[in-house]
Short mmCIF file of C-alpha atoms in Angstrom, two decimals:
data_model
loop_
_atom_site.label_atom_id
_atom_site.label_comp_id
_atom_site.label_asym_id
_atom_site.label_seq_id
_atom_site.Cartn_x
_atom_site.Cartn_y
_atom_site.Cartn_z
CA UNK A 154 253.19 -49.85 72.38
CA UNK A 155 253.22 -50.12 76.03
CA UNK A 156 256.10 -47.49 76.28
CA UNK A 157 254.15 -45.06 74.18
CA UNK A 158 251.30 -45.37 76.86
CA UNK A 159 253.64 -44.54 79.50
CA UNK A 160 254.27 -41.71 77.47
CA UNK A 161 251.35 -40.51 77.07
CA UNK A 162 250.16 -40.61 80.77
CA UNK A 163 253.33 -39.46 82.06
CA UNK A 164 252.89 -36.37 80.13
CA UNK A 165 249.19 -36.02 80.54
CA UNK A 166 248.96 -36.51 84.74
CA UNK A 167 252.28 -36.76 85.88
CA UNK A 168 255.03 -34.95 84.51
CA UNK A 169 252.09 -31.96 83.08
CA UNK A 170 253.69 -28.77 81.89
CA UNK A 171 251.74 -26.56 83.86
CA UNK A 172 251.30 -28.87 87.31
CA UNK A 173 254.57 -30.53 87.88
CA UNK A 174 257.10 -28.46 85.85
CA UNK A 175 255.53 -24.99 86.14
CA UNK A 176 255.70 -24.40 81.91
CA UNK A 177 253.10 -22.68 80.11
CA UNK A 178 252.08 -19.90 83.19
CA UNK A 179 251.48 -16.94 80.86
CA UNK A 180 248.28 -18.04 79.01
CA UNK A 181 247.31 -20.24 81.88
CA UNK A 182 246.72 -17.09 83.62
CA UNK A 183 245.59 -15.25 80.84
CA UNK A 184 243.01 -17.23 78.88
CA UNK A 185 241.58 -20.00 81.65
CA UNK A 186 238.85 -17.78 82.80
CA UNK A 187 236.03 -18.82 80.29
CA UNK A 188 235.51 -22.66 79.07
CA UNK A 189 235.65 -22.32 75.53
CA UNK A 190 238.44 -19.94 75.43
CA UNK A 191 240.45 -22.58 77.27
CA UNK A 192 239.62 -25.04 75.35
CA UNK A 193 240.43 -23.17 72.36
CA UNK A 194 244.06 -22.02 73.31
CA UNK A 195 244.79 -25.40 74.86
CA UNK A 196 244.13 -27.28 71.09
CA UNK A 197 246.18 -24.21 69.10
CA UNK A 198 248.97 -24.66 72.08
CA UNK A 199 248.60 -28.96 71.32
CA UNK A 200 248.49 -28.37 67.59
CA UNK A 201 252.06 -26.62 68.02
CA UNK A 202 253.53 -28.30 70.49
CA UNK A 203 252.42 -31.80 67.95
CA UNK A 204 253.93 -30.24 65.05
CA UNK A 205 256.68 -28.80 66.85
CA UNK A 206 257.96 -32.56 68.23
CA UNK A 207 258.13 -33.56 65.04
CA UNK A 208 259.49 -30.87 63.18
CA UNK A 209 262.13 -30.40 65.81
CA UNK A 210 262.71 -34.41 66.26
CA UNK A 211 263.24 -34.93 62.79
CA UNK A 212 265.80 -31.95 62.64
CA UNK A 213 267.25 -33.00 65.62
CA UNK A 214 267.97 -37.05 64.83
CA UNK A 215 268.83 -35.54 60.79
CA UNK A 216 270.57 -32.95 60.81
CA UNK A 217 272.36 -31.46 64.10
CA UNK A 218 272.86 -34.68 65.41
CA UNK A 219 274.96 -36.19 62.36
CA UNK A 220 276.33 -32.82 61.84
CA UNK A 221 277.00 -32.45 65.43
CA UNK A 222 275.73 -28.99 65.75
CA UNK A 223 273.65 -29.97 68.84
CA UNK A 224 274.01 -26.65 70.15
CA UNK A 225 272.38 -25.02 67.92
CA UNK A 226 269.61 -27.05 68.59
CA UNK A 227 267.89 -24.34 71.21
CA UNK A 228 268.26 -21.33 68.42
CA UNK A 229 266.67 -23.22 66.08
CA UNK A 230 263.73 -24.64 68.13
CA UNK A 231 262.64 -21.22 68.28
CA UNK A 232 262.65 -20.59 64.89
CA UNK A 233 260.21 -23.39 63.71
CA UNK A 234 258.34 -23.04 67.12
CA UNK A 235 258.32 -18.98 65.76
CA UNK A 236 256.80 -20.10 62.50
CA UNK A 237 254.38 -22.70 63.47
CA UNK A 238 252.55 -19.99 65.66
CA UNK A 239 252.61 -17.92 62.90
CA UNK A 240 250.72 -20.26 60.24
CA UNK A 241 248.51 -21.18 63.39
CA UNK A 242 247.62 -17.76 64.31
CA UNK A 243 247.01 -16.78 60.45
CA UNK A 244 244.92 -20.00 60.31
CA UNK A 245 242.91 -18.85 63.05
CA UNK A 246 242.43 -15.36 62.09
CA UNK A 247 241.15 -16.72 58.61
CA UNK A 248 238.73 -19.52 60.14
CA UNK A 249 237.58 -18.14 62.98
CA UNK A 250 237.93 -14.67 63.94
CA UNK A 251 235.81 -14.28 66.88
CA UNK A 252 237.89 -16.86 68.04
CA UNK A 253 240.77 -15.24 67.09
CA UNK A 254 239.46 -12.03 68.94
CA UNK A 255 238.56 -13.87 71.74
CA UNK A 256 242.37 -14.88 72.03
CA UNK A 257 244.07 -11.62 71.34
CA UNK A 258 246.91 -11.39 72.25
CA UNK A 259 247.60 -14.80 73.90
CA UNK A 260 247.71 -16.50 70.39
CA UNK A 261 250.90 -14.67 69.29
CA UNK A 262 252.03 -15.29 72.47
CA UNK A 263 252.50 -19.37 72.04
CA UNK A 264 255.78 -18.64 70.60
CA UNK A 265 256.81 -17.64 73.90
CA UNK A 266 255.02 -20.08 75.48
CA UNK A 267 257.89 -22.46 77.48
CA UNK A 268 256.13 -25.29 77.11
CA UNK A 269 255.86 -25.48 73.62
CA UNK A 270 259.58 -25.07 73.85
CA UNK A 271 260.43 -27.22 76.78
CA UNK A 272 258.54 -29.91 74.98
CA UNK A 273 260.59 -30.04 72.23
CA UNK A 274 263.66 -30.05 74.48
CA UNK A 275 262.43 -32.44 76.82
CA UNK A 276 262.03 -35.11 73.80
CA UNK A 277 265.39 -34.36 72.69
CA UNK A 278 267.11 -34.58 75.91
CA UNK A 279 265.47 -38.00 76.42
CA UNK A 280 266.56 -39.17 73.00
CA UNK A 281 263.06 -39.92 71.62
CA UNK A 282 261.84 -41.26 68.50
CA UNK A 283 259.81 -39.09 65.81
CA UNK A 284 256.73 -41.21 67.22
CA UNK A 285 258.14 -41.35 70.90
CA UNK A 286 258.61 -37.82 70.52
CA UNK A 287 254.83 -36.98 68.88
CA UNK A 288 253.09 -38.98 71.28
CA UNK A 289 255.07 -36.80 74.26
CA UNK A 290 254.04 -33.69 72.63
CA UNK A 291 250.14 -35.06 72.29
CA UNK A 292 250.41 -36.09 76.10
CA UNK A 293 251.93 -32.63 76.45
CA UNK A 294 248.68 -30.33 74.98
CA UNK A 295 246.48 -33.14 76.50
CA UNK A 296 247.82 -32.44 79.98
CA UNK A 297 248.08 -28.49 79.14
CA UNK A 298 244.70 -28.51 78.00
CA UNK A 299 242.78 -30.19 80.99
CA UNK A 300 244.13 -28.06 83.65
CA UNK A 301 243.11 -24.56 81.33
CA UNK A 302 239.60 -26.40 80.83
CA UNK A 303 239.50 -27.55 84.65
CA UNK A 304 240.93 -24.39 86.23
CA UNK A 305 238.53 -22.04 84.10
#
C-alpha cells in the first residue's frame, strides 16, 4: 500500500508528464485557456491514460512478454491507445456535445498525445503490476490535469 502511494505522488508532483518530463505539450497549449475546458480534456486524457495502463499492462505481462514479442510492444500501444480515444471521443460527442465542440479538435488529438503513450511505456519499462501500473496512470491524469486546471 505504501508503494502505491509513492506511486501516486511521484506521478502526480514529481515525475508530472507535463512539468518534469515535458509529455502532453500539444493540448496543454491548446485547451488550458478556459477552466472548464481544462478540466474537461484533463479527465478524457486520465480516463485514457487509466484504461490504457491496464489494457496495455495486461497485454504486456500476457501476451508479448511470454511470447517474447516485446518489441512489438510500442506498435501495439498505439493501437489500443488509437481505439480508446476513439470510444472516448464517440462517448463524448453522444453525451455532451457542447463539450465535445468546445474540444474540437484536441479530443481526436489524445491519440497523439505522448503522454498517454509514454505512460503506458513508462509502466512497462518499470515492470509494474496491473494495479502498480493503474495507480501510475491515475497519478498520471491527476498530475496532467492540475497543471491544465492551474495554468488556465
Amino acid at each position: 500500500m505504501n508503494n502505491l502511494l509513492t506511486i501516486l505522488i511521484a506521478m502526480v508532483i514529481v515525475n508530472n508528464m507535463v512539468l518534469a518530463k515535458f509529455l502532453g505539450l500539444c493540448p496543454f497549449f491548446g485547451v488550458s485557456k478556459k477552466l472548464s475546458n481544462a478540466f474537461s480534456m484533463g479527465t478524457a486524457v486520465t480516463l485514457v491514460m487509466l484504461i490504457a495502463s491496464v489494457s496495455t499492462s495486461v497485454i504486456y505481462n500476457y501476451i508479448l512478454v511470454p511470447y517474447k514479442v516485446e518489441f512489438m510492444k510500442i506498435v501495439i500501444y498505439i493501437l489500443v491507445i488509437a481505439s480508446l480515444v476513439q470510444i472516448v471521443e464517440l462517448t463524448i460527442k453522444r453525451t455532451n456535445i457542447m463539450l465535445y465542440n468546445a474540444l474540437g479538435i484536441y479530443l481526436p488529438l489524445i491519440t497523439t498525445n505522448c503522454a498517454v503513450l509514454g505512460i503506458t511505456l513508462i509502466n512497462s519499462a518499470e515492470n509494474y503490476s496491473i494495479l502498480e501500473s493503474t495507480v501510475s496512470a491515475l497519478g498520471a491524469g491527476i498530475g496532467f490535469t492540475l497543471v491544465l486546471i492551474i495554468m488556465s
